[in-house]
mmCIF file of C-alpha atoms in Angstrom:
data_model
loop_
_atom_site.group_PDB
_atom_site.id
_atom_site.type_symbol
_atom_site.label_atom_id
_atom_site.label_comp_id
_atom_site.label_asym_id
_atom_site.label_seq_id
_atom_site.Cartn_x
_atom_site.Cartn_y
_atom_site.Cartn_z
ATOM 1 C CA UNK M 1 -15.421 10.840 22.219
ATOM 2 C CA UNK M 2 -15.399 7.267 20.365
ATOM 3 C CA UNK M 3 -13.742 3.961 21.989
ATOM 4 C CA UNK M 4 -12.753 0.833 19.911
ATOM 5 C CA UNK M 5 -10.540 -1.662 20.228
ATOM 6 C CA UNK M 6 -7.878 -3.150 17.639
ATOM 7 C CA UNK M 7 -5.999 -6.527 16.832
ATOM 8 C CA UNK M 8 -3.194 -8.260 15.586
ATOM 9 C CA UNK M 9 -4.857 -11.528 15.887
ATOM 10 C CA UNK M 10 -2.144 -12.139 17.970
ATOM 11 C CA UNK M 11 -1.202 -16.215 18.450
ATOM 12 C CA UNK M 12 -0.281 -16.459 22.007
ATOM 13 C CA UNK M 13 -1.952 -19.738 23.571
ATOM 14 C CA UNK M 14 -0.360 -22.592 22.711
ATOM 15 C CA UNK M 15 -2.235 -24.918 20.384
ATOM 16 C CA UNK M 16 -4.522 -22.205 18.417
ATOM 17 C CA UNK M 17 -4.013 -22.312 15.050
ATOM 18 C CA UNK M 18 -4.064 -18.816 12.844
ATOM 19 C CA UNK M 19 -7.419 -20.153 11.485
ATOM 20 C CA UNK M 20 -8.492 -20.638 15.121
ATOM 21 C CA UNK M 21 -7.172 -17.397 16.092
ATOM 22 C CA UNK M 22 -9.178 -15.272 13.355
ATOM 23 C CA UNK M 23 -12.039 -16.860 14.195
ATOM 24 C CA UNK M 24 -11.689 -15.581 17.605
ATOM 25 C CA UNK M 25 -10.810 -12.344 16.614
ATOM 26 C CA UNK M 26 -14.340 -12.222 15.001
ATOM 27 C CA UNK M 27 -16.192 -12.925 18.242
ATOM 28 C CA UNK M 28 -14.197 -10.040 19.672
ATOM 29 C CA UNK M 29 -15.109 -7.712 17.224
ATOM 30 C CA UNK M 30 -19.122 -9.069 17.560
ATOM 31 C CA UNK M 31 -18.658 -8.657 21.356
ATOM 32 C CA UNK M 32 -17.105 -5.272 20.997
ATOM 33 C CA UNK M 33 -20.265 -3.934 19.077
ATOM 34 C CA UNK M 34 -22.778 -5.577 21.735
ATOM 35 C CA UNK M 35 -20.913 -3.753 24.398
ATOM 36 C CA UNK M 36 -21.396 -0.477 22.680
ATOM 37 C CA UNK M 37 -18.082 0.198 21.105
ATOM 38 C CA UNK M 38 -17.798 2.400 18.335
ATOM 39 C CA UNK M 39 -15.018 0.920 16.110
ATOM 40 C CA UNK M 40 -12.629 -1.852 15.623
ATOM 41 C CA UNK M 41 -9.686 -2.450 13.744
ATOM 42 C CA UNK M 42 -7.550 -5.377 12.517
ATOM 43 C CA UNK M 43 -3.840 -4.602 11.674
ATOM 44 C CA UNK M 44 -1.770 -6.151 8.942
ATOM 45 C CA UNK M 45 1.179 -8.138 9.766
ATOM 46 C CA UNK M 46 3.450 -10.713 7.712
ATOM 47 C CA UNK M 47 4.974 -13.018 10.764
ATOM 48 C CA UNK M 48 4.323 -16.206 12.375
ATOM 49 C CA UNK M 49 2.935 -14.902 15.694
ATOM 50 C CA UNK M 50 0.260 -12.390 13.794
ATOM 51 C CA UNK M 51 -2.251 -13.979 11.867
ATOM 52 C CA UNK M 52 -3.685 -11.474 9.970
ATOM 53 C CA UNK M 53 -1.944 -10.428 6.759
ATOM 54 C CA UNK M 54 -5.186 -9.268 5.291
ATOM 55 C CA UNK M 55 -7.397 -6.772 7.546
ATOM 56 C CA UNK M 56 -9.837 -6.043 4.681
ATOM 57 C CA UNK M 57 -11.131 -9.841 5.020
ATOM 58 C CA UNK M 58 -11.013 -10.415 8.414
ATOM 59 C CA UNK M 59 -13.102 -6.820 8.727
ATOM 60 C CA UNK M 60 -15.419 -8.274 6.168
ATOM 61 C CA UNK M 61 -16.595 -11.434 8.164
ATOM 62 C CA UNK M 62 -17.039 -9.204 11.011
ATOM 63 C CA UNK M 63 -19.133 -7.004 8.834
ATOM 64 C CA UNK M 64 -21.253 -9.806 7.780
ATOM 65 C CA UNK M 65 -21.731 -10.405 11.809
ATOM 66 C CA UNK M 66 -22.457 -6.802 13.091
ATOM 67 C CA UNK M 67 -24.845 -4.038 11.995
ATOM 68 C CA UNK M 68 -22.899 -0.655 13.634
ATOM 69 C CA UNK M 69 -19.313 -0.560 14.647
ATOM 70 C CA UNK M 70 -17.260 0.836 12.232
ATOM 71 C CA UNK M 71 -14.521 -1.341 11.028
ATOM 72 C CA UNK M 72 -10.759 -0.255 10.399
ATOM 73 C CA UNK M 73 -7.494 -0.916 9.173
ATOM 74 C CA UNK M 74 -5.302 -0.639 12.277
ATOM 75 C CA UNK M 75 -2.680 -0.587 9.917
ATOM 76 C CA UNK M 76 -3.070 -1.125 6.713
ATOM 77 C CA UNK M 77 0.858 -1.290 5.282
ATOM 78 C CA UNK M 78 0.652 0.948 2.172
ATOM 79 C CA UNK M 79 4.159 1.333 1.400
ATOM 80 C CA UNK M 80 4.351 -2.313 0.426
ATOM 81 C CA UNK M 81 0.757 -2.629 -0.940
ATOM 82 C CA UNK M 82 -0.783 -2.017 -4.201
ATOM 83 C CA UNK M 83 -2.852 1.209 -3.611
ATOM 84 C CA UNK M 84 -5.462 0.014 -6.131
ATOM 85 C CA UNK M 85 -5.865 -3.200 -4.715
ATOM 86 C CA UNK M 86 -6.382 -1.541 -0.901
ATOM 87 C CA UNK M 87 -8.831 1.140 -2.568
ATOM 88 C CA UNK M 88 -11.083 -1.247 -4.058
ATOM 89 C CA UNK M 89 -10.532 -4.061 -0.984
ATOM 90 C CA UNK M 90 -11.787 -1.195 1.129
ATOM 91 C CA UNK M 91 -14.270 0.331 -1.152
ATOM 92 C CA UNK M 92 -15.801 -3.515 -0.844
ATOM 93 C CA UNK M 93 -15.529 -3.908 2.505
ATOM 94 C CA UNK M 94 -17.945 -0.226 2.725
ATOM 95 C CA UNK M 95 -20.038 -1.758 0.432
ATOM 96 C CA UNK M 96 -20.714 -4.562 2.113
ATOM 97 C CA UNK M 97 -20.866 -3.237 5.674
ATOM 98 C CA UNK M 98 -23.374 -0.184 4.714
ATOM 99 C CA UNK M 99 -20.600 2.523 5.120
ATOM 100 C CA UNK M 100 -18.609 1.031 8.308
ATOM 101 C CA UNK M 101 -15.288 0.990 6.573
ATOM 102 C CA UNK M 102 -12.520 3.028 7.439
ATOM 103 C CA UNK M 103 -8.671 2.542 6.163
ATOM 104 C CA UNK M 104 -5.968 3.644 8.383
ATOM 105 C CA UNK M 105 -2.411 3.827 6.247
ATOM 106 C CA UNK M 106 0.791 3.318 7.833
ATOM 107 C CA UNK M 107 4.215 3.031 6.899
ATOM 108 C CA UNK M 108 4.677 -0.081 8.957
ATOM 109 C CA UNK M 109 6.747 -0.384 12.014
ATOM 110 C CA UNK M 110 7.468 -4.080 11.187
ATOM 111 C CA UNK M 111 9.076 -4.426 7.694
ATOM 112 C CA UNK M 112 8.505 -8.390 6.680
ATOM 113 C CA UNK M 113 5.995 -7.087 3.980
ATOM 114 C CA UNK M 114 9.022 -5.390 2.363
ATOM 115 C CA UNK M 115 10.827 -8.100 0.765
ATOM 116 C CA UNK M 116 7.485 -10.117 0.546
ATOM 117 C CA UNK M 117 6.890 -8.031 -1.943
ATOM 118 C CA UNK M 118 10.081 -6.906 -3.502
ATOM 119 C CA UNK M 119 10.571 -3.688 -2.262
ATOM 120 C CA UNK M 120 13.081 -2.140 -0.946
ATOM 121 C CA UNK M 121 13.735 -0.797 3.043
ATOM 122 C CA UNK M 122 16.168 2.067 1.155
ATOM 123 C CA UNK M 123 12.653 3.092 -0.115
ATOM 124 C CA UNK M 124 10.642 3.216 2.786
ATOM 125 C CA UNK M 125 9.512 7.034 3.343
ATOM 126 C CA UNK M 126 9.619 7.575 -0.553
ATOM 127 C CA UNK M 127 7.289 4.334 -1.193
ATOM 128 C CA UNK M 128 4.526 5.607 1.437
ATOM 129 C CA UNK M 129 4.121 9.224 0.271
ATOM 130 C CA UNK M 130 4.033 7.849 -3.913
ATOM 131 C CA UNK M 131 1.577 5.551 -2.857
ATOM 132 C CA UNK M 132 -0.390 7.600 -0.741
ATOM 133 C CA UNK M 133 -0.398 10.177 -3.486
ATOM 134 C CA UNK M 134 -2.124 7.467 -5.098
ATOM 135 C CA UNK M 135 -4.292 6.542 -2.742
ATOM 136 C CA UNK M 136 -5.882 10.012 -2.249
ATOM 137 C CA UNK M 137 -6.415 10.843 -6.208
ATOM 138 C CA UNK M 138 -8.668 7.646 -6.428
ATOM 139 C CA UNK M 139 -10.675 8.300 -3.858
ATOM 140 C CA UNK M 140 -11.281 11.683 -5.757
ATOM 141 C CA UNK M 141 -13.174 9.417 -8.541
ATOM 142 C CA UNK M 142 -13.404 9.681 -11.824
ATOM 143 C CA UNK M 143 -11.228 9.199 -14.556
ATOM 144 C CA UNK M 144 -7.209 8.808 -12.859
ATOM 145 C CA UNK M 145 -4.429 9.798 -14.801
ATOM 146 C CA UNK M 146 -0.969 9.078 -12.627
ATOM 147 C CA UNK M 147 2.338 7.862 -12.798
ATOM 148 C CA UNK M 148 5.355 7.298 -10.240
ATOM 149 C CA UNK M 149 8.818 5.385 -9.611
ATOM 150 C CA UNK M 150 6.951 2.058 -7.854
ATOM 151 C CA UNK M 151 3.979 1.724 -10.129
ATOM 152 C CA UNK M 152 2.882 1.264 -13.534
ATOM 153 C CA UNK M 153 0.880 4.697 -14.529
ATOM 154 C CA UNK M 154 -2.360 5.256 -14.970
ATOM 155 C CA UNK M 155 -4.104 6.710 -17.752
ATOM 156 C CA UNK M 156 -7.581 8.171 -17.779
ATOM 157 C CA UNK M 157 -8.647 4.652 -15.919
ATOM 158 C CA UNK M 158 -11.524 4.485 -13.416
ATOM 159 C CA UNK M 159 -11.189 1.946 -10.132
ATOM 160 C CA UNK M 160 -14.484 -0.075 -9.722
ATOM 161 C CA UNK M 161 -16.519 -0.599 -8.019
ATOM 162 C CA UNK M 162 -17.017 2.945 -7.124
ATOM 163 C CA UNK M 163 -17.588 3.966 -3.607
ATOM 164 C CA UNK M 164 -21.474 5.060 -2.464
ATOM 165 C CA UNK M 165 -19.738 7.795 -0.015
ATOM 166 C CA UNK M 166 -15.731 9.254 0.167
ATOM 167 C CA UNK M 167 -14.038 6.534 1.875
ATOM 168 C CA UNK M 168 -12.566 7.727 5.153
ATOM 169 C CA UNK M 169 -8.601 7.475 5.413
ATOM 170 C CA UNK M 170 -6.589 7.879 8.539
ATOM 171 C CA UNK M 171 -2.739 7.994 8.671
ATOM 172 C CA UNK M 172 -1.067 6.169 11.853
ATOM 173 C CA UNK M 173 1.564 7.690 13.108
ATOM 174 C CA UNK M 174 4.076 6.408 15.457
ATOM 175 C CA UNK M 175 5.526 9.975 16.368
ATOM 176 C CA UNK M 176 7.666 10.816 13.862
ATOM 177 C CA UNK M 177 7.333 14.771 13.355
ATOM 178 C CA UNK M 178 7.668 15.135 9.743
ATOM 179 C CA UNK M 179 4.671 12.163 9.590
ATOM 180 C CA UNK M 180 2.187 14.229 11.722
ATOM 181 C CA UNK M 181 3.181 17.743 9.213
ATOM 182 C CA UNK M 182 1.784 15.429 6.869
ATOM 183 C CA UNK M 183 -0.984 13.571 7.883
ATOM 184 C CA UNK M 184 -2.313 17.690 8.855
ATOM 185 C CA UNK M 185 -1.492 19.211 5.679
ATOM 186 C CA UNK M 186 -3.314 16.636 3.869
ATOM 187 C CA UNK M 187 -6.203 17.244 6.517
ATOM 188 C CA UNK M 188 -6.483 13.159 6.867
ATOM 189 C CA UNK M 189 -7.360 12.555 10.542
ATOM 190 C CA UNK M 190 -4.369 11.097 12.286
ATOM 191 C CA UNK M 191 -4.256 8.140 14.784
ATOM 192 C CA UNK M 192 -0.909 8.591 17.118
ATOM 193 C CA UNK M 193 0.741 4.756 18.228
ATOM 194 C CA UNK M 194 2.214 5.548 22.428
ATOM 195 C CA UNK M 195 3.230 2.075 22.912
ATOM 196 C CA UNK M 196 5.494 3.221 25.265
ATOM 197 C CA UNK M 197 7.246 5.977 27.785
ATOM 198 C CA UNK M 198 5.266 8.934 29.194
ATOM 199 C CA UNK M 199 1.637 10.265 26.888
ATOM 200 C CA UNK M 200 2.175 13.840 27.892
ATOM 201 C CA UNK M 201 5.274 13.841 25.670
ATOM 202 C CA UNK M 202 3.503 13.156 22.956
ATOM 203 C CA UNK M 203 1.688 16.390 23.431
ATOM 204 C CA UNK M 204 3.826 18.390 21.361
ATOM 205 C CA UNK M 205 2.401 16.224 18.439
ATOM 206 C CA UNK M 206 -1.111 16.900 18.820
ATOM 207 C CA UNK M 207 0.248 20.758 19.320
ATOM 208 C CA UNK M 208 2.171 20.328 15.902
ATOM 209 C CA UNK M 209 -0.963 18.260 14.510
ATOM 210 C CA UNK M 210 -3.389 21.177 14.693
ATOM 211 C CA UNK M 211 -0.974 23.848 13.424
ATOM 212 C CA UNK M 212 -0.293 21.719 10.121
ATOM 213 C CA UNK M 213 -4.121 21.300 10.041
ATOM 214 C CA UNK M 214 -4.167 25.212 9.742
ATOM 215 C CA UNK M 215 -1.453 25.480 7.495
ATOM 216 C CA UNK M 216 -2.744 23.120 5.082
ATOM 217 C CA UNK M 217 -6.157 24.586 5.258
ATOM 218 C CA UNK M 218 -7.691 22.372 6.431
ATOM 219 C CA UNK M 219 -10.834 21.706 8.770
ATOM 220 C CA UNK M 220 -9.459 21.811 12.539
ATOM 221 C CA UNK M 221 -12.452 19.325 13.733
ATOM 222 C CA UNK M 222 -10.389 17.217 12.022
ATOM 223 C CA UNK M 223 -9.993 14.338 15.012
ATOM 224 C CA UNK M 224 -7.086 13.525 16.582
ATOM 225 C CA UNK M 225 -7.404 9.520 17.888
ATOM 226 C CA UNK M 226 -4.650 7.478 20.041
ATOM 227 C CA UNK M 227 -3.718 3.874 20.059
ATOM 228 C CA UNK M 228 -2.177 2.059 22.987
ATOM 229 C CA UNK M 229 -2.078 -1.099 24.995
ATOM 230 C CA UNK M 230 -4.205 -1.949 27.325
ATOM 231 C CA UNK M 231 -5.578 -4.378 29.557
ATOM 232 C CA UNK M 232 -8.825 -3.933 32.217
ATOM 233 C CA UNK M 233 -9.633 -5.936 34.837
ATOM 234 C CA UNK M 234 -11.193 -5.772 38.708
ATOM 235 C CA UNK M 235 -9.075 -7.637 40.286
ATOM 236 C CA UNK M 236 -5.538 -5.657 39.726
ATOM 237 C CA UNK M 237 -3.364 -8.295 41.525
ATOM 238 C CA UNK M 238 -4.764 -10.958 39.676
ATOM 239 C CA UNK M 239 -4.143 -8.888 36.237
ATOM 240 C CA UNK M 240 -0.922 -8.105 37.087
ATOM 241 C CA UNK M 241 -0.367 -11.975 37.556
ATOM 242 C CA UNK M 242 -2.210 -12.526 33.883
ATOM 243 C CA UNK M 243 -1.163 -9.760 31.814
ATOM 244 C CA UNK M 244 2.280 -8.546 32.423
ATOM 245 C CA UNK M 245 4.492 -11.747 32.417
ATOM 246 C CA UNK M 246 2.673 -11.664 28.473
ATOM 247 C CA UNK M 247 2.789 -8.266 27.739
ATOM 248 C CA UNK M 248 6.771 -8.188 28.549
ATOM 249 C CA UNK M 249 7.440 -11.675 27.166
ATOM 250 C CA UNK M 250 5.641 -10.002 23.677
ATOM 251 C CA UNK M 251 7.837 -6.752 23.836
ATOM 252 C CA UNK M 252 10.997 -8.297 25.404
ATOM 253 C CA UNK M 253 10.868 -10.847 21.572
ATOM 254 C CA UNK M 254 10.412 -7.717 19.601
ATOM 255 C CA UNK M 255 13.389 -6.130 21.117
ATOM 256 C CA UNK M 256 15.613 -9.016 20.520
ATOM 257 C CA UNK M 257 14.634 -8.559 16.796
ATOM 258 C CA UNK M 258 15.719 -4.997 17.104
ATOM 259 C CA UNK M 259 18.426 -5.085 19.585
ATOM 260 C CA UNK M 260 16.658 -3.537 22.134
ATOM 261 C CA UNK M 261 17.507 -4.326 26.101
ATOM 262 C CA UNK M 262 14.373 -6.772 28.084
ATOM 263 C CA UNK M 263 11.887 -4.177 29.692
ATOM 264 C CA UNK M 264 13.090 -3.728 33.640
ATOM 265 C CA UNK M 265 10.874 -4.069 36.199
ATOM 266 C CA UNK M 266 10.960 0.479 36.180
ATOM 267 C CA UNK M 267 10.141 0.098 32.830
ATOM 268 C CA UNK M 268 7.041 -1.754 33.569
ATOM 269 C CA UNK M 269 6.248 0.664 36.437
ATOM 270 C CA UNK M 270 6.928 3.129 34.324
ATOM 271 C CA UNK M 271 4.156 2.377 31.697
ATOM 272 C CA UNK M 272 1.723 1.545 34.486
ATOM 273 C CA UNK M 273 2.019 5.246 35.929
ATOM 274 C CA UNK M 274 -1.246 7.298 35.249
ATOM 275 C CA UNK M 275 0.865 9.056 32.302
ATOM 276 C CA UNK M 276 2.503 5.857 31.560
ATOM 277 C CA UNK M 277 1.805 4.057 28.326
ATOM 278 C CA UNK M 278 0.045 1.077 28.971
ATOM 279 C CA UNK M 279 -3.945 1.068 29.916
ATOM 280 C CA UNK M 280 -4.456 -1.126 32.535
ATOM 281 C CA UNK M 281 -6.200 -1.835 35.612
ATOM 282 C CA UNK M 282 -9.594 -1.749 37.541
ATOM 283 C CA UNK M 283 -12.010 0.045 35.418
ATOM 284 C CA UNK M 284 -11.895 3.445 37.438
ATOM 285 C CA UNK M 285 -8.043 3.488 36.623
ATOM 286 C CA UNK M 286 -8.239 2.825 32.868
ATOM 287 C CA UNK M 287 -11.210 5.640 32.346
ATOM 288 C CA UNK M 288 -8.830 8.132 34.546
ATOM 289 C CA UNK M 289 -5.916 7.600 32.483
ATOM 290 C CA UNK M 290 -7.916 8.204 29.124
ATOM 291 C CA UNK M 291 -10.026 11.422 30.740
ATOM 292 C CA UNK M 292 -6.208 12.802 31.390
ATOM 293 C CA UNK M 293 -5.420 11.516 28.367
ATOM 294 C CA UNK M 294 -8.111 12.707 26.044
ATOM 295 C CA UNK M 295 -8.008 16.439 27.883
ATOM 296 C CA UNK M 296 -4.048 16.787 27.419
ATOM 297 C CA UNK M 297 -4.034 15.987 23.483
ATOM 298 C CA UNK M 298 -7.492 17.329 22.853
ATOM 299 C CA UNK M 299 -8.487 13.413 21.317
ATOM 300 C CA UNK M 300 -11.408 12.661 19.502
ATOM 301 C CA UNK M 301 -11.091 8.745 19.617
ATOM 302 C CA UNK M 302 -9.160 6.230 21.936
ATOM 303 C CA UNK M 303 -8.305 2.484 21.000
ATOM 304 C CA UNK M 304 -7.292 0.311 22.923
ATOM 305 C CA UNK M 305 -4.906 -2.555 21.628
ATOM 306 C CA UNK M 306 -6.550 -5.903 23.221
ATOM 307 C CA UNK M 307 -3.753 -8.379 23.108
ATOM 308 C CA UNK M 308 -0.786 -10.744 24.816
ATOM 309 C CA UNK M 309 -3.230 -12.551 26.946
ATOM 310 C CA UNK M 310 -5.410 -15.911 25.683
ATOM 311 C CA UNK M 311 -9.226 -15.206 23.652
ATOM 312 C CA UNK M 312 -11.251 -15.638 27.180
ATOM 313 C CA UNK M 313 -9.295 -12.576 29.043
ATOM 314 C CA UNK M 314 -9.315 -10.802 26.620
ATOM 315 C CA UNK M 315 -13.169 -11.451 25.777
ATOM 316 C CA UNK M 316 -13.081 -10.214 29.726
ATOM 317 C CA UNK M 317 -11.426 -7.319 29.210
ATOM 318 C CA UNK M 318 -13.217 -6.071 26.394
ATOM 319 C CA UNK M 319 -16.320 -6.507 28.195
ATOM 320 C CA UNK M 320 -14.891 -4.163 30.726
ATOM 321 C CA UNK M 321 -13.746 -2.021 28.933
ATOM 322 C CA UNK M 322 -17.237 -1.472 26.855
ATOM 323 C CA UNK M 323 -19.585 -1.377 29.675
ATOM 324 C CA UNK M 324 -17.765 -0.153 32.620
ATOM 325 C CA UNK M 325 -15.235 2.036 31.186
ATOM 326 C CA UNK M 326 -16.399 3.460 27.924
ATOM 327 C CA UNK M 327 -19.439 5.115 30.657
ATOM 328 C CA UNK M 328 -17.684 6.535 32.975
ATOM 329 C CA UNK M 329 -14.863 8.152 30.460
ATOM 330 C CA UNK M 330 -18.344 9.977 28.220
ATOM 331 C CA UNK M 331 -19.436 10.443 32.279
ATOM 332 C CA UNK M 332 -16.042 12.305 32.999
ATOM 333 C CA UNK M 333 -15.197 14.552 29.837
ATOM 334 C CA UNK M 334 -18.937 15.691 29.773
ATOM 335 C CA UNK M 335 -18.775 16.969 33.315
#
């Protein structure tokens, strides 16, 4: 079982810059690795409150700062990206790191990249799979001959520089059905997004998961990995005090951008349930919830999203998380 943590670089103190912010973001990834983590990932995001647009170089100043966690994508938005450009970014960023690279595609469940970079939202589903067609055929190497509706072809051309290993690729999923048939009949590993409601009914996905895995031929070891919020702390009344007037206000603006209603007080009770969504609380809590977690979708890898609260708590939290949590979860599922 593997534990990481990923990032927005999410701006949310007043004052710190998006230069300030990455920065910061770095000495959460360092601390992450000194705490025994296995992985962390940086997500791509094209807004004001995000601040970083390009994982690849974030990951690669943490690389240059670490010697062993692996370093993600978390995602990487192909559908609006130039799969040659995010092969070789990535290819450099394994290069550099001594194999620690991993990219993690997604379709994108924010879509400012879209018209950034004149494509279309009436193209969305169509984009990702061209692209990840892509994708996949250069990391075959060699020679690639390809061609498709969003890209100029390629003929007989060869990406450099070349990868020293086959660079891993994950799809994200946010729980669409059709997106987990694919990510298992491709046999990529598949990282499921609960952001919200009730894990157990996500279930059914890691169910569907393994029976595409089977139908595509593929290896079923092929690992299964969640992503969720989460927040640890000792003193539960005090992180409720810290963390959830954030974590609302930061999903409460999203749904006014989507027309969704402010999160109720249930709601937030709701995701703080031991099947609820959100991963917070004294460490004992948080380890429970992924043990229950990690036995009910047979998971290979959790990550935790560290976010909505200033650099120091969350510095705190991943602390927590690393050396108090991360024990007692490889304690629990070993039992």
């Amino acid at each position: 079982m593997e534990l990481g943590i990923t990032t927005f670089a999410e701006v949310t103190e007043a004052g710190v810059s998006p230069g300030e912010r990455l920065r910061q973001v770095v000495e959460e990834a360092v601390l992450a690795e000194q705490v025994g983590l296995a992985v962390y990932g940086v997500g791509e995001h094209h807004r004001p409150d995000m601040a970083a647009s390009a994982p690849a170089v974030v990951l690669a100043t943490v690389a240059g700062r670490t010697n062993r966690i692996r370093l993600s994508s978390a995602v990487t938005v192909l559908s609006s990206a130039d799969p040659v450009r995010v092969f070789q970014d990535f290819v450099t960023l394994d290069l550099l790191s001594s194999g620690r690279a991993e990219l993690m595609a997604g379709r994108g469940s924010f879509t400012e990249s879209f018209p950034l970079f004149g494509h279309s939202l009436g193209d969305y589903d169509a984009l990702f799979a061209e692209k990840l067609e892509l994708l996949l055929a250069l990391r075959e190497g060699g020679p690639t001959t390809w061609s498709g509706r969003f890209r100029p072809p390629l003929d007989g051309l060869e990406v450099h520089p070349r990868p020293e290993r086959r660079l891993p690729v994950w799809l994200a999923v946010g729980g669409t059905p059709e997106s987990v048939v694919r990510a298992g009949t491709l046999g990529l590993p598949m990282a499921l997004a609960i952001i919200g409601g009730q894990w157990a009914s996500f279930a059914p996905h890691a169910d569907l998961y393994r029976r595409a895995l089977e139908y595509g031929e593929a290896d079923p070891a092929t690992p299964l990995a969640v992503h969720s919020h989460g927040y640890v702390c000792l003193d539960e009344k005090a992180g409720r005090e810290e963390f959830l007037p954030a974590y609302r206000a930061t999903f409460d603006g999203i749904g006014r951008e989507r027309g969704w209603p402010a999160m109720s007080e249930a709601a937030v009770e709701a995701v703080l349930a031991p099947e609820g969504a959100l991963f917070f609380g004294h460490p004992e809590r948080v380890a429970d919830k992924i043990v229950a977690l990690t036995r009910a979708l047979g998971l290979q890898r959790f990550e935790m999203h560290a976010a909505h609260v200033g650099h120091a708590a969350t510095m705190r939290s991943i602390e927590l998380f690393g050396t108090q949590v991360a024990p007692l979860v490889v304690e629990r599922l070993s039992a």
